[in-house]
């Protein structure tokens, strides 16, 4: 719905509400209007609900059931007033009552997830049930004494039950939309109308009786609720999931304590038939006692929430501090700080709902890996802490990592977890306060993560120096990629040749970035790529490498050197940029480099969202002639999904697979090669380091490879001289002239 229509609809709702209230006063004041109102109001209410449904288009059939309920009540009232068919009229009224009961039960139970398992929620139900049992018994006594009306007793009993459900809903929910409040008000007025009619001798109310206007107003309010824009959320599950805090729910129940006394006063002052004299004080005492228990339950719930994480129900930082203080006074304690590897990628690729589901499963695995003597806590995000005895800390840490190595299935997604654990043990120095131990564990965890993850690192004082050094590098890497800080050095792109395994002839290269640092010399990727990722600079680094590679290809072309393609790695952040394809193709066009000269590598273990722009970007690049490679093949769990979603042409076997090719890993390589042949894909072997590996790969049908057996990554100048041949002063390299030299195995 557009904003203007929503504003118009909201204004129309309040205008209609004012008209309803004014009409109720006029109907009560003008006797001639009373009979037509019984026909007009229900009919108009059903029509307005139809308009609201057509205008706002809510999901589900709940509003149509409301319209059916009003139609049944209106038809029953009209027949009872204008046509001598009491049986039919009563049947229609009961039919409307049944629909109303179904709607309320559907909302209160189906939309709220059924029973409230908390002790406080159960006590709420007991308090409401005790009060309403007293009210219902009082009403039944009055109806039977005055009218001896069995049907009236049934109506009163059903209304009391509906009143209980409505009260339970009202005291336990918060932040309801306008439409929901109007529905709640209309429902309460309807119950009040029914109860008054039952006490007066039957439904519908007699003409001219004030309760008749009450019934008409309640019907009209249902229609007003349907006209407001918030009607689309009135029956939505998320609306009814908004529970009040325990203290707010308790405040909503407190007025019920006065009900027994009010009933006693009515029975004494008005002389109406009542229950035995002992029932009211007994019930009042019971309700007061239950409210005290409810207050105690609310206090316990508040204390629990203060020391526990709301998502996982593990201890939070405050709960950890309390238990740590208690245990540290008795025995030496160790802190294990766990941080999940690549958790941010899960959130970015699949959303926070999937991330939360993953955290819940991780918390269950941590509890399974620990025993009753250990405490598991969640500090926030993907950081967990295990408080363990010093003697068993290392064993607990290994069990934790073992639990996390198996993939996690969330909604059909297979997610890799893994984690990095930092251990702060008492033997690393005096334990000190919790904050100091957490700092030590954090330093150790950082060391474990930068060492590749999926490992345990134990704190020692020298680690602080390494953390300080990496912090300085983290600051410098931001300045480096900003391009305005020559004092922090410069990035260099080296090229590792890709060769035909059988002949050794070079057929291309992979671009690998290095950092020429003024103090630390030439830093390999492992020394700074983690810092780039931590600072969310992946896409910027990709851009720098892409620009350098494309312009280097253009320079080599202008020098007349042989033209061979170069592969560039892209991270997930670049792939999720909708402008990726346009930016790369514009870069190639501006430099005059054919698209076939650029190969792009995506990494299997970096999880890319299925709903994101990556597939479309890669398809556009592939259509333009850019070749797409799937890197690190054989290390992840989503290979077939990548092959289905992305236009991959080359599979690059991970070095861990290649290293085992001369042993039991040969079958895996053979299987991948057979699958690739069936899918018309090429296979490239990474990390070829021995002649035996090369020979076995050739035997298995793998055509291309790269690795230290042939060449280390070379600076651009050296790569050009050794692979691309001498520069020609004039004109581009002749196509097909001077094949690229081969690389003999490096001994």
JSON list of C-alpha atoms in Angstrom, two decimals, residues 260-429:
[
{"chain": "A", "resi": 260, "resn": "UNK", "atom": "CA", "xyz": [-13.66, -11.37, 45.11]},
{"chain": "A", "resi": 261, "resn": "UNK", "atom": "CA", "xyz": [-14.26, -8.37, 47.36]},
{"chain": "A", "resi": 262, "resn": "UNK", "atom": "CA", "xyz": [-16.26, -6.64, 44.61]},
{"chain": "A", "resi": 263, "resn": "UNK", "atom": "CA", "xyz": [-18.48, -9.70, 44.16]},
{"chain": "A", "resi": 264, "resn": "UNK", "atom": "CA", "xyz": [-19.06, -9.90, 47.91]},
{"chain": "A", "resi": 265, "resn": "UNK", "atom": "CA", "xyz": [-20.03, -6.21, 48.00]},
{"chain": "A", "resi": 266, "resn": "UNK", "atom": "CA", "xyz": [-22.47, -6.63, 45.10]},
{"chain": "A", "resi": 267, "resn": "UNK", "atom": "CA", "xyz": [-24.09, -9.64, 46.73]},
{"chain": "A", "resi": 268, "resn": "UNK", "atom": "CA", "xyz": [-24.46, -7.83, 50.06]},
{"chain": "A", "resi": 269, "resn": "UNK", "atom": "CA", "xyz": [-25.41, -4.38, 48.83]},
{"chain": "A", "resi": 270, "resn": "UNK", "atom": "CA", "xyz": [-27.71, -5.35, 45.95]},
{"chain": "A", "resi": 271, "resn": "UNK", "atom": "CA", "xyz": [-29.25, -8.43, 47.47]},
{"chain": "A", "resi": 272, "resn": "UNK", "atom": "CA", "xyz": [-28.55, -10.67, 44.46]},
{"chain": "A", "resi": 273, "resn": "UNK", "atom": "CA", "xyz": [-28.27, -14.42, 44.91]},
{"chain": "A", "resi": 274, "resn": "UNK", "atom": "CA", "xyz": [-24.75, -15.35, 45.80]},
{"chain": "A", "resi": 275, "resn": "UNK", "atom": "CA", "xyz": [-22.40, -18.14, 46.69]},
{"chain": "A", "resi": 276, "resn": "UNK", "atom": "CA", "xyz": [-21.79, -19.45, 50.21]},
{"chain": "A", "resi": 277, "resn": "UNK", "atom": "CA", "xyz": [-20.27, -16.86, 52.46]},
{"chain": "A", "resi": 278, "resn": "UNK", "atom": "CA", "xyz": [-17.01, -18.74, 52.94]},
{"chain": "A", "resi": 279, "resn": "UNK", "atom": "CA", "xyz": [-16.27, -18.95, 49.19]},
{"chain": "A", "resi": 280, "resn": "UNK", "atom": "CA", "xyz": [-15.43, -15.28, 48.66]},
{"chain": "A", "resi": 281, "resn": "UNK", "atom": "CA", "xyz": [-12.78, -14.85, 51.41]},
{"chain": "A", "resi": 282, "resn": "UNK", "atom": "CA", "xyz": [-11.28, -18.23, 50.61]},
{"chain": "A", "resi": 283, "resn": "UNK", "atom": "CA", "xyz": [-11.01, -17.34, 46.93]},
{"chain": "A", "resi": 284, "resn": "UNK", "atom": "CA", "xyz": [-9.68, -13.87, 47.76]},
{"chain": "A", "resi": 285, "resn": "UNK", "atom": "CA", "xyz": [-6.99, -15.35, 49.99]},
{"chain": "A", "resi": 286, "resn": "UNK", "atom": "CA", "xyz": [-6.10, -17.87, 47.29]},
{"chain": "A", "resi": 287, "resn": "UNK", "atom": "CA", "xyz": [-5.80, -15.18, 44.61]},
{"chain": "A", "resi": 288, "resn": "UNK", "atom": "CA", "xyz": [-3.68, -12.96, 46.87]},
{"chain": "A", "resi": 289, "resn": "UNK", "atom": "CA", "xyz": [-1.38, -15.89, 47.66]},
{"chain": "A", "resi": 290, "resn": "UNK", "atom": "CA", "xyz": [-1.06, -16.77, 43.99]},
{"chain": "A", "resi": 291, "resn": "UNK", "atom": "CA", "xyz": [-0.16, -13.17, 43.15]},
{"chain": "A", "resi": 292, "resn": "UNK", "atom": "CA", "xyz": [2.58, -13.28, 45.78]},
{"chain": "A", "resi": 293, "resn": "UNK", "atom": "CA", "xyz": [3.90, -16.47, 44.20]},
{"chain": "A", "resi": 294, "resn": "UNK", "atom": "CA", "xyz": [3.68, -14.76, 40.82]},
{"chain": "A", "resi": 295, "resn": "UNK", "atom": "CA", "xyz": [5.71, -11.85, 42.18]},
{"chain": "A", "resi": 296, "resn": "UNK", "atom": "CA", "xyz": [8.34, -14.27, 43.44]},
{"chain": "A", "resi": 297, "resn": "UNK", "atom": "CA", "xyz": [8.41, -16.00, 40.03]},
{"chain": "A", "resi": 298, "resn": "UNK", "atom": "CA", "xyz": [8.81, -12.60, 38.33]},
{"chain": "A", "resi": 299, "resn": "UNK", "atom": "CA", "xyz": [11.71, -11.78, 40.64]},
{"chain": "A", "resi": 300, "resn": "UNK", "atom": "CA", "xyz": [13.40, -15.11, 39.90]},
{"chain": "A", "resi": 301, "resn": "UNK", "atom": "CA", "xyz": [12.87, -14.59, 36.17]},
{"chain": "A", "resi": 302, "resn": "UNK", "atom": "CA", "xyz": [14.41, -11.11, 36.37]},
{"chain": "A", "resi": 303, "resn": "UNK", "atom": "CA", "xyz": [17.41, -12.48, 38.27]},
{"chain": "A", "resi": 304, "resn": "UNK", "atom": "CA", "xyz": [17.80, -15.24, 35.69]},
{"chain": "A", "resi": 305, "resn": "UNK", "atom": "CA", "xyz": [17.63, -12.78, 32.78]},
{"chain": "A", "resi": 306, "resn": "UNK", "atom": "CA", "xyz": [20.20, -10.56, 34.49]},
{"chain": "A", "resi": 307, "resn": "UNK", "atom": "CA", "xyz": [22.78, -13.37, 34.46]},
{"chain": "A", "resi": 308, "resn": "UNK", "atom": "CA", "xyz": [21.88, -15.28, 31.28]},
{"chain": "A", "resi": 309, "resn": "UNK", "atom": "CA", "xyz": [22.08, -14.67, 27.56]},
{"chain": "A", "resi": 310, "resn": "UNK", "atom": "CA", "xyz": [18.56, -14.24, 26.07]},
{"chain": "A", "resi": 311, "resn": "UNK", "atom": "CA", "xyz": [19.34, -16.22, 22.88]},
{"chain": "A", "resi": 312, "resn": "UNK", "atom": "CA", "xyz": [21.18, -19.29, 24.18]},
{"chain": "A", "resi": 313, "resn": "UNK", "atom": "CA", "xyz": [20.24, -19.16, 27.90]},
{"chain": "A", "resi": 314, "resn": "UNK", "atom": "CA", "xyz": [23.92, -19.59, 28.73]},
{"chain": "A", "resi": 315, "resn": "UNK", "atom": "CA", "xyz": [25.51, -17.45, 31.41]},
{"chain": "A", "resi": 316, "resn": "UNK", "atom": "CA", "xyz": [26.34, -13.91, 30.30]},
{"chain": "A", "resi": 317, "resn": "UNK", "atom": "CA", "xyz": [29.27, -11.77, 31.46]},
{"chain": "A", "resi": 318, "resn": "UNK", "atom": "CA", "xyz": [27.57, -10.96, 34.76]},
{"chain": "A", "resi": 319, "resn": "UNK", "atom": "CA", "xyz": [26.76, -14.61, 35.45]},
{"chain": "A", "resi": 320, "resn": "UNK", "atom": "CA", "xyz": [30.30, -15.60, 34.51]},
{"chain": "A", "resi": 321, "resn": "UNK", "atom": "CA", "xyz": [31.71, -13.00, 36.92]},
{"chain": "A", "resi": 322, "resn": "UNK", "atom": "CA", "xyz": [29.64, -14.33, 39.82]},
{"chain": "A", "resi": 323, "resn": "UNK", "atom": "CA", "xyz": [30.60, -17.99, 39.25]},
{"chain": "A", "resi": 324, "resn": "UNK", "atom": "CA", "xyz": [34.25, -17.07, 38.60]},
{"chain": "A", "resi": 325, "resn": "UNK", "atom": "CA", "xyz": [34.44, -15.18, 41.90]},
{"chain": "A", "resi": 326, "resn": "UNK", "atom": "CA", "xyz": [32.96, -18.16, 43.76]},
{"chain": "A", "resi": 327, "resn": "UNK", "atom": "CA", "xyz": [35.21, -20.80, 42.17]},
{"chain": "A", "resi": 328, "resn": "UNK", "atom": "CA", "xyz": [38.44, -18.79, 42.08]},
{"chain": "A", "resi": 329, "resn": "UNK", "atom": "CA", "xyz": [38.30, -18.54, 45.85]},
{"chain": "A", "resi": 330, "resn": "UNK", "atom": "CA", "xyz": [38.30, -22.35, 46.11]},
{"chain": "A", "resi": 331, "resn": "UNK", "atom": "CA", "xyz": [40.61, -23.61, 43.34]},
{"chain": "A", "resi": 332, "resn": "UNK", "atom": "CA", "xyz": [42.69, -22.37, 40.36]},
{"chain": "A", "resi": 333, "resn": "UNK", "atom": "CA", "xyz": [40.47, -21.76, 37.34]},
{"chain": "A", "resi": 334, "resn": "UNK", "atom": "CA", "xyz": [41.23, -21.50, 33.63]},
{"chain": "A", "resi": 335, "resn": "UNK", "atom": "CA", "xyz": [39.36, -19.45, 31.07]},
{"chain": "A", "resi": 336, "resn": "UNK", "atom": "CA", "xyz": [38.84, -20.73, 27.53]},
{"chain": "A", "resi": 337, "resn": "UNK", "atom": "CA", "xyz": [37.72, -18.02, 25.10]},
{"chain": "A", "resi": 338, "resn": "UNK", "atom": "CA", "xyz": [36.19, -19.38, 21.89]},
{"chain": "A", "resi": 339, "resn": "UNK", "atom": "CA", "xyz": [35.59, -17.36, 18.74]},
{"chain": "A", "resi": 340, "resn": "UNK", "atom": "CA", "xyz": [33.91, -19.02, 15.75]},
{"chain": "A", "resi": 341, "resn": "UNK", "atom": "CA", "xyz": [35.87, -18.93, 12.50]},
{"chain": "A", "resi": 342, "resn": "UNK", "atom": "CA", "xyz": [34.15, -17.12, 9.60]},
{"chain": "A", "resi": 343, "resn": "UNK", "atom": "CA", "xyz": [30.92, -16.51, 11.57]},
{"chain": "A", "resi": 344, "resn": "UNK", "atom": "CA", "xyz": [30.58, -13.02, 10.09]},
{"chain": "A", "resi": 345, "resn": "UNK", "atom": "CA", "xyz": [30.42, -14.57, 6.63]},
{"chain": "A", "resi": 346, "resn": "UNK", "atom": "CA", "xyz": [27.43, -16.66, 7.72]},
{"chain": "A", "resi": 347, "resn": "UNK", "atom": "CA", "xyz": [25.58, -13.58, 8.93]},
{"chain": "A", "resi": 348, "resn": "UNK", "atom": "CA", "xyz": [26.42, -11.59, 5.82]},
{"chain": "A", "resi": 349, "resn": "UNK", "atom": "CA", "xyz": [25.64, -14.39, 3.37]},
{"chain": "A", "resi": 350, "resn": "UNK", "atom": "CA", "xyz": [22.53, -15.93, 4.96]},
{"chain": "A", "resi": 351, "resn": "UNK", "atom": "CA", "xyz": [21.15, -13.38, 7.40]},
{"chain": "A", "resi": 352, "resn": "UNK", "atom": "CA", "xyz": [21.05, -13.06, 11.18]},
{"chain": "A", "resi": 353, "resn": "UNK", "atom": "CA", "xyz": [18.27, -15.64, 11.61]},
{"chain": "A", "resi": 354, "resn": "UNK", "atom": "CA", "xyz": [20.59, -18.32, 10.23]},
{"chain": "A", "resi": 355, "resn": "UNK", "atom": "CA", "xyz": [23.42, -16.91, 12.35]},
{"chain": "A", "resi": 356, "resn": "UNK", "atom": "CA", "xyz": [21.27, -17.14, 15.50]},
{"chain": "A", "resi": 357, "resn": "UNK", "atom": "CA", "xyz": [20.29, -20.72, 14.67]},
{"chain": "A", "resi": 358, "resn": "UNK", "atom": "CA", "xyz": [23.97, -21.55, 14.24]},
{"chain": "A", "resi": 359, "resn": "UNK", "atom": "CA", "xyz": [24.78, -20.00, 17.62]},
{"chain": "A", "resi": 360, "resn": "UNK", "atom": "CA", "xyz": [22.08, -22.11, 19.28]},
{"chain": "A", "resi": 361, "resn": "UNK", "atom": "CA", "xyz": [23.55, -25.29, 17.85]},
{"chain": "A", "resi": 362, "resn": "UNK", "atom": "CA", "xyz": [27.05, -24.20, 18.85]},
{"chain": "A", "resi": 363, "resn": "UNK", "atom": "CA", "xyz": [25.86, -23.61, 22.43]},
{"chain": "A", "resi": 364, "resn": "UNK", "atom": "CA", "xyz": [24.38, -27.12, 22.51]},
{"chain": "A", "resi": 365, "resn": "UNK", "atom": "CA", "xyz": [27.68, -28.58, 21.29]},
{"chain": "A", "resi": 366, "resn": "UNK", "atom": "CA", "xyz": [29.63, -26.65, 23.91]},
{"chain": "A", "resi": 367, "resn": "UNK", "atom": "CA", "xyz": [27.37, -28.03, 26.62]},
{"chain": "A", "resi": 368, "resn": "UNK", "atom": "CA", "xyz": [27.89, -31.52, 25.19]},
{"chain": "A", "resi": 369, "resn": "UNK", "atom": "CA", "xyz": [31.68, -31.04, 25.26]},
{"chain": "A", "resi": 370, "resn": "UNK", "atom": "CA", "xyz": [31.73, -29.87, 28.87]},
{"chain": "A", "resi": 371, "resn": "UNK", "atom": "CA", "xyz": [30.63, -31.43, 32.11]},
{"chain": "A", "resi": 372, "resn": "UNK", "atom": "CA", "xyz": [28.87, -30.31, 35.28]},
{"chain": "A", "resi": 373, "resn": "UNK", "atom": "CA", "xyz": [32.13, -28.90, 36.65]},
{"chain": "A", "resi": 374, "resn": "UNK", "atom": "CA", "xyz": [32.53, -26.43, 33.75]},
{"chain": "A", "resi": 375, "resn": "UNK", "atom": "CA", "xyz": [30.52, -23.28, 33.07]},
{"chain": "A", "resi": 376, "resn": "UNK", "atom": "CA", "xyz": [29.72, -22.23, 29.50]},
{"chain": "A", "resi": 377, "resn": "UNK", "atom": "CA", "xyz": [28.97, -18.54, 28.92]},
{"chain": "A", "resi": 378, "resn": "UNK", "atom": "CA", "xyz": [28.31, -16.33, 25.92]},
{"chain": "A", "resi": 379, "resn": "UNK", "atom": "CA", "xyz": [29.89, -12.88, 25.99]},
{"chain": "A", "resi": 380, "resn": "UNK", "atom": "CA", "xyz": [28.13, -11.68, 22.85]},
{"chain": "A", "resi": 381, "resn": "UNK", "atom": "CA", "xyz": [28.26, -12.21, 19.10]},
{"chain": "A", "resi": 382, "resn": "UNK", "atom": "CA", "xyz": [30.14, -15.44, 18.41]},
{"chain": "A", "resi": 383, "resn": "UNK", "atom": "CA", "xyz": [32.34, -15.28, 21.52]},
{"chain": "A", "resi": 384, "resn": "UNK", "atom": "CA", "xyz": [31.89, -18.00, 24.14]},
{"chain": "A", "resi": 385, "resn": "UNK", "atom": "CA", "xyz": [33.76, -18.68, 27.36]},
{"chain": "A", "resi": 386, "resn": "UNK", "atom": "CA", "xyz": [34.28, -21.94, 29.21]},
{"chain": "A", "resi": 387, "resn": "UNK", "atom": "CA", "xyz": [35.29, -21.71, 32.86]},
{"chain": "A", "resi": 388, "resn": "UNK", "atom": "CA", "xyz": [37.10, -24.91, 33.77]},
{"chain": "A", "resi": 389, "resn": "UNK", "atom": "CA", "xyz": [39.41, -26.31, 36.40]},
{"chain": "A", "resi": 390, "resn": "UNK", "atom": "CA", "xyz": [43.05, -25.65, 35.53]},
{"chain": "A", "resi": 391, "resn": "UNK", "atom": "CA", "xyz": [43.94, -29.34, 35.52]},
{"chain": "A", "resi": 392, "resn": "UNK", "atom": "CA", "xyz": [41.37, -30.26, 32.86]},
{"chain": "A", "resi": 393, "resn": "UNK", "atom": "CA", "xyz": [41.36, -27.08, 30.76]},
{"chain": "A", "resi": 394, "resn": "UNK", "atom": "CA", "xyz": [43.43, -28.38, 27.84]},
{"chain": "A", "resi": 395, "resn": "UNK", "atom": "CA", "xyz": [41.31, -31.53, 27.52]},
{"chain": "A", "resi": 396, "resn": "UNK", "atom": "CA", "xyz": [38.12, -29.46, 27.59]},
{"chain": "A", "resi": 397, "resn": "UNK", "atom": "CA", "xyz": [39.48, -27.13, 24.89]},
{"chain": "A", "resi": 398, "resn": "UNK", "atom": "CA", "xyz": [40.26, -30.07, 22.59]},
{"chain": "A", "resi": 399, "resn": "UNK", "atom": "CA", "xyz": [36.78, -31.55, 23.13]},
{"chain": "A", "resi": 400, "resn": "UNK", "atom": "CA", "xyz": [35.24, -28.17, 22.27]},
{"chain": "A", "resi": 401, "resn": "UNK", "atom": "CA", "xyz": [37.15, -27.95, 18.99]},
{"chain": "A", "resi": 402, "resn": "UNK", "atom": "CA", "xyz": [36.29, -31.56, 18.15]},
{"chain": "A", "resi": 403, "resn": "UNK", "atom": "CA", "xyz": [32.58, -30.81, 18.61]},
{"chain": "A", "resi": 404, "resn": "UNK", "atom": "CA", "xyz": [32.81, -27.81, 16.28]},
{"chain": "A", "resi": 405, "resn": "UNK", "atom": "CA", "xyz": [34.58, -29.57, 13.41]},
{"chain": "A", "resi": 406, "resn": "UNK", "atom": "CA", "xyz": [31.46, -31.32, 12.15]},
{"chain": "A", "resi": 407, "resn": "UNK", "atom": "CA", "xyz": [29.33, -29.20, 9.80]},
{"chain": "A", "resi": 408, "resn": "UNK", "atom": "CA", "xyz": [26.07, -27.71, 11.10]},
{"chain": "A", "resi": 409, "resn": "UNK", "atom": "CA", "xyz": [22.83, -28.02, 9.12]},
{"chain": "A", "resi": 410, "resn": "UNK", "atom": "CA", "xyz": [20.51, -25.01, 9.41]},
{"chain": "A", "resi": 411, "resn": "UNK", "atom": "CA", "xyz": [17.41, -24.90, 7.26]},
{"chain": "A", "resi": 412, "resn": "UNK", "atom": "CA", "xyz": [18.95, -27.04, 4.53]},
{"chain": "A", "resi": 413, "resn": "UNK", "atom": "CA", "xyz": [22.23, -25.08, 4.59]},
{"chain": "A", "resi": 414, "resn": "UNK", "atom": "CA", "xyz": [25.40, -26.97, 5.46]},
{"chain": "A", "resi": 415, "resn": "UNK", "atom": "CA", "xyz": [27.59, -24.57, 7.44]},
{"chain": "A", "resi": 416, "resn": "UNK", "atom": "CA", "xyz": [31.18, -25.08, 8.45]},
{"chain": "A", "resi": 417, "resn": "UNK", "atom": "CA", "xyz": [31.91, -23.92, 11.97]},
{"chain": "A", "resi": 418, "resn": "UNK", "atom": "CA", "xyz": [35.30, -24.48, 13.52]},
{"chain": "A", "resi": 419, "resn": "UNK", "atom": "CA", "xyz": [36.73, -22.14, 16.08]},
{"chain": "A", "resi": 420, "resn": "UNK", "atom": "CA", "xyz": [39.79, -20.61, 17.66]},
{"chain": "A", "resi": 421, "resn": "UNK", "atom": "CA", "xyz": [40.34, -21.07, 21.40]},
{"chain": "A", "resi": 422, "resn": "UNK", "atom": "CA", "xyz": [42.51, -18.94, 23.62]},
{"chain": "A", "resi": 423, "resn": "UNK", "atom": "CA", "xyz": [43.36, -20.39, 27.02]},
{"chain": "A", "resi": 424, "resn": "UNK", "atom": "CA", "xyz": [44.34, -18.34, 30.06]},
{"chain": "A", "resi": 425, "resn": "UNK", "atom": "CA", "xyz": [45.85, -20.74, 32.61]},
{"chain": "A", "resi": 426, "resn": "UNK", "atom": "CA", "xyz": [46.92, -19.97, 36.17]},
{"chain": "A", "resi": 427, "resn": "UNK", "atom": "CA", "xyz": [50.50, -21.08, 35.39]},
{"chain": "A", "resi": 428, "resn": "UNK", "atom": "CA", "xyz": [50.86, -18.06, 33.07]},
{"chain": "A", "resi": 429, "resn": "UNK", "atom": "CA", "xyz": [51.04, -15.83, 36.12]}
]
